[in-house]
Every structure is written in structure tokens, then in C-alpha cells.
Amino acid sequence: MSRWKPDAAGRLTKAALTLFEQQGYDETTVAEIAAEAGLTKRTFFRYFSDKREVLFSGSHELEHRWLEAVAAAPADATPRATIEAGLDAVAEMFVDRHAFARTRARIINPNPELQERELIKLQNLAGAIEDALRERGLSQNAAILASQAGVTVFHVAFARWVEQDDPTAFRRLMDESLEELRSVTAA
Amino acid sequence: MSRWKPDAAGRLTKAALTLFEQQGYDETTVAEIAAEAGLTKRTFFRYFSDKREVLFSGSHELEHRWLEAVAAAPADATPRATIEAGLDAVAEMFVDRHAFARTRARIINPNPELQERELIKLQNLAGAIEDALRERGLSQNAAILASQAGVTVFHVAFARWVEQDDPTAFRRLMDESLEELRSVTAA
């Protein structure tokens, strides 16, 4: 059977974004998303807990990649080097997702509830990175500030990346944001 | 009449915190808060839109003080100096509020909905600071990163301040956090 319905999650995501853009996020139902994808509601709920999760399902992979990169950094890496290792890993993840990210931003940005969800996901990510940095032996303060710095740089660079046309610019925008953060905190 | 009910907002706040601690935030009603303060529900709603706002009513003053400090900084102040001006102003605001802040933290920290509200208030504050920094002529990137840095330092230092016993430690904890942020972003 599975040969008949390949990439159900991908098709549901594409269908959801199409409908969110066409008729509005609030106006779109799970039944409509499933129908647009040629699948059942039951199949939808196998992949997503609700329609909102279609927009945030990448957050698990994002966290997973970031934490793996932190764990894989050399034992003597500086806090900044561990931040950059995480940014490298997630930039790679997004290389092929520029079109998706732009559409997603057009849906999230005008919707306060979705913006709040985005903020909370980012703070959960920061908490997970903080724990990973503490496991590497960083002090609690250094781990909190480094994780917040990393997530802030990611967030700012991501917003700039979706606003411009070059899909490959994400890593460079991260570098610029990290440099800007370093610059504004310099004595 | 007003001589009979001085500082209604303060009494309502004190009553709310007492009840939130005694019987739980979710279990406490506006009617109970008003009764505990010896006031009416109608009076409560003159000061607060709902019981949650009792915990967040300081955010307007916080933003006001921070933005005034940014506006008053010398024209040639560095981004870091404008961050520090804001931190100075808000540290002063909290000098006499350590006991309140500690009780408030005990109510907010175990409650995900209240934690989310706190995050969103902090991001609104960051947005307001960003606008004020742009009005001073900072580039968009510098304004975003400086406002995020300032709010992150405030947030981290605030969490440390309520966890320890010295009411006067807030400004020092901010300095330490800003220094830590500078340190973790250093090349």
C-alpha cells in the first residue's frame, strides 16, 4: 500500500501551506488539508497532532541536529565554537527549504498565536542547548548565555533569510548576526 | 472616599499573590482576590483586565523606564552603553521589589501558560527597545541584536536575582551576565 501514498507527511505539509495561503490559517480545517493531499484525516493525525503542528514539525529535527553538533564539538572548543557548530548544522538543514520557509513566514508573521508558538519553540530549543552545554562542563551562566546567543542569532538570521531571495545566504546571515551580537556587547 | 481605600492596586496585588501561593493560581478567582483585599470586583477591573495581569502589570513601567534611559543616552553612546543605560534604569526600579519578585517567580515558574506570557512580554519589550535604538540611528541589525542582548541579560539576571537572598544584587548580576554574553560570543 505504501507505494501508492509516498511521502504522506510531505504531501500533507504542501497541502496545508497551500490552503493556509489561499483561504487563511484560521479558516482551514484538517479535513480540508487531508482532502487536498488526497489522504484521510486519520492519516493526517498519524503525522501531526493538529494543523498548527504542520508549521512546527521541523523543530524536532532542528533541535536534534543542533544538539548532535554540540555533542560532536571538540572537548576544548570555546563557547563560541560550540555556538557556531550548532549554527553550521542547522544552516545545512535549511539549504533546500527556502521556499517552504518563506511561505511559512507569510503564514506565521501576521498571526500572533503562531508567533507566540514560534517564540516558545525557540525557548525550548535554547533550554535543550543549555543542558547540552552544561553536560560539556560549561558553567550554568555560560551555558545559559551561550544558548541564548545561539538561538537569538539563529532567529534573527532566519528572519533575514526568508526576507531575501538567495537560498544559500543563511550561513552568511548567521555569521553577520553573530558578529553583530559580539560587536554590540563589546566594551 | 479615596482616603478609605488607599493604594487599591497595591492591596489587590498583595491579596492576589497571597491567594495564588496559598491555594494555587488556577484555583483563585477575581472575586476572591477582591474580597481578600476588602474591595469589590468592580474595583479590581479598574486596575487589571484579569487575574493574570496582576503578575504582569509591572511590564509597562519596565518598558517606560528602559525606553527613557535609551532616549536619554548621549548621542555618541556605543550600543553597549545604551544597553547598560537601560539595565541601570530597570535595576533601580526593582530595588524595593525583591520580596514581590520572589513570590511572583514561585507562582510563574511552575505554570507553563504564565511562563509563556513572560516570554511574550519580554519579546514585546525587545521590540520596543529595538525601535528606540533605530530611532537613535543604529542599523536594523545592530538594533535587533542589541535589544535582544539587553533583554536576554535582563532575563537571565532577573532569574538569578530571585533565586538568591541579596535584594541589592540585581545590577551586579546584570553586569556578570552581560560580561558572560560578551565572553561567549568572543572569537
XYZ file of N, CA, C and O in Angstrom, chain A residues 179-187, chain B residues 76-84 146 149 171 175 177-187:
132
model
N 28.399 38.203 14.552
C 29.391 39.277 14.618
C 28.750 40.557 15.179
O 29.353 41.268 15.984
N 27.521 40.810 14.768
C 26.806 41.992 15.270
C 26.555 41.863 16.775
O 26.713 42.828 17.523
N 26.201 40.658 17.211
C 25.971 40.436 18.646
C 27.272 40.646 19.427
O 27.278 41.282 20.491
N 28.372 40.122 18.875
C 29.658 40.330 19.519
C 29.973 41.827 19.587
O 30.403 42.355 20.614
N 29.707 42.507 18.482
C 30.030 43.926 18.384
C 29.216 44.779 19.371
O 29.757 45.654 20.049
N 27.903 44.514 19.495
C 27.085 45.360 20.378
C 27.345 45.084 21.854
O 26.989 45.900 22.704
N 27.950 43.934 22.170
C 28.244 43.648 23.577
C 29.680 44.004 23.950
O 30.057 43.882 25.110
N 30.458 44.444 22.972
C 31.862 44.774 23.242
C 31.949 46.024 24.110
O 31.176 46.957 23.938
N 32.891 46.006 25.019
C 33.052 47.143 25.942
C 33.538 48.370 25.181
O 34.205 48.261 24.168
N 26.463 59.921 21.174
C 27.591 59.116 20.716
C 27.801 57.854 21.568
O 28.850 57.221 21.495
N 26.802 57.497 22.372
C 26.924 56.288 23.200
C 27.052 55.060 22.300
O 26.396 54.963 21.259
N 27.905 54.114 22.715
C 28.017 52.858 21.972
C 26.744 52.030 22.191
O 26.004 52.265 23.153
N 26.492 51.031 21.310
C 25.353 50.140 21.568
C 25.404 49.538 22.966
O 24.400 49.502 23.682
N 26.603 49.116 23.395
C 26.699 48.534 24.733
C 26.325 49.547 25.818
O 25.685 49.206 26.796
N 26.748 50.800 25.621
C 26.409 51.834 26.615
C 24.896 52.053 26.677
O 24.347 52.295 27.760
N 24.220 51.955 25.530
C 22.756 52.120 25.566
C 22.096 50.917 26.249
O 21.096 51.073 26.948
N 22.667 49.725 26.051
C 22.155 48.545 26.771
C 22.314 48.763 28.271
O 21.384 48.559 29.058
N 23.493 49.219 28.675
C 23.757 49.400 30.101
C 22.886 50.493 30.710
O 22.471 50.386 31.869
N 21.240 44.304 19.680
C 21.458 44.999 20.952
C 20.225 44.869 21.850
O 20.343 44.661 23.066
N 20.141 41.334 23.124
C 21.191 41.147 24.128
C 20.754 41.751 25.459
O 20.889 41.121 26.522
N 21.910 44.611 39.964
C 22.774 45.298 38.999
C 24.083 44.526 38.769
O 24.556 44.414 37.636
N 25.601 42.883 35.306
C 26.967 43.085 34.811
C 27.621 41.743 34.487
O 28.264 41.582 33.449
N 26.172 38.942 33.773
C 25.528 38.285 32.634
C 25.946 38.939 31.315
O 26.173 38.249 30.315
N 26.034 40.266 31.317
C 26.474 40.956 30.102
C 27.913 40.577 29.767
O 28.260 40.333 28.598
N 28.743 40.490 30.795
C 30.135 40.085 30.590
C 30.203 38.645 30.062
O 31.005 38.316 29.177
N 29.335 37.788 30.604
C 29.297 36.399 30.144
C 28.848 36.331 28.677
O 29.407 35.555 27.887
N 27.870 37.144 28.323
C 27.400 37.161 26.929
C 28.516 37.636 26.004
O 28.746 37.072 24.925
N 29.238 38.685 26.424
C 30.374 39.158 25.642
C 31.414 38.057 25.488
O 31.920 37.782 24.411
N 31.638 37.383 26.604
C 32.683 36.348 26.617
C 32.333 35.166 25.697
O 33.183 34.684 24.959
N 31.076 34.698 25.745
C 30.728 33.516 24.939
C 30.639 33.831 23.455
O 30.679 32.915 22.622
N 30.491 35.122 23.096
C 30.444 35.469 21.681
C 31.804 35.904 21.136
O 31.939 36.178 19.957
N 32.813 35.974 22.016
C 34.131 36.415 21.579
C 34.773 35.373 20.670
O 34.638 34.172 20.913
N 35.452 35.866 19.645
C 36.079 34.949 18.686
C 37.231 34.201 19.346
O 37.839 34.685 20.289
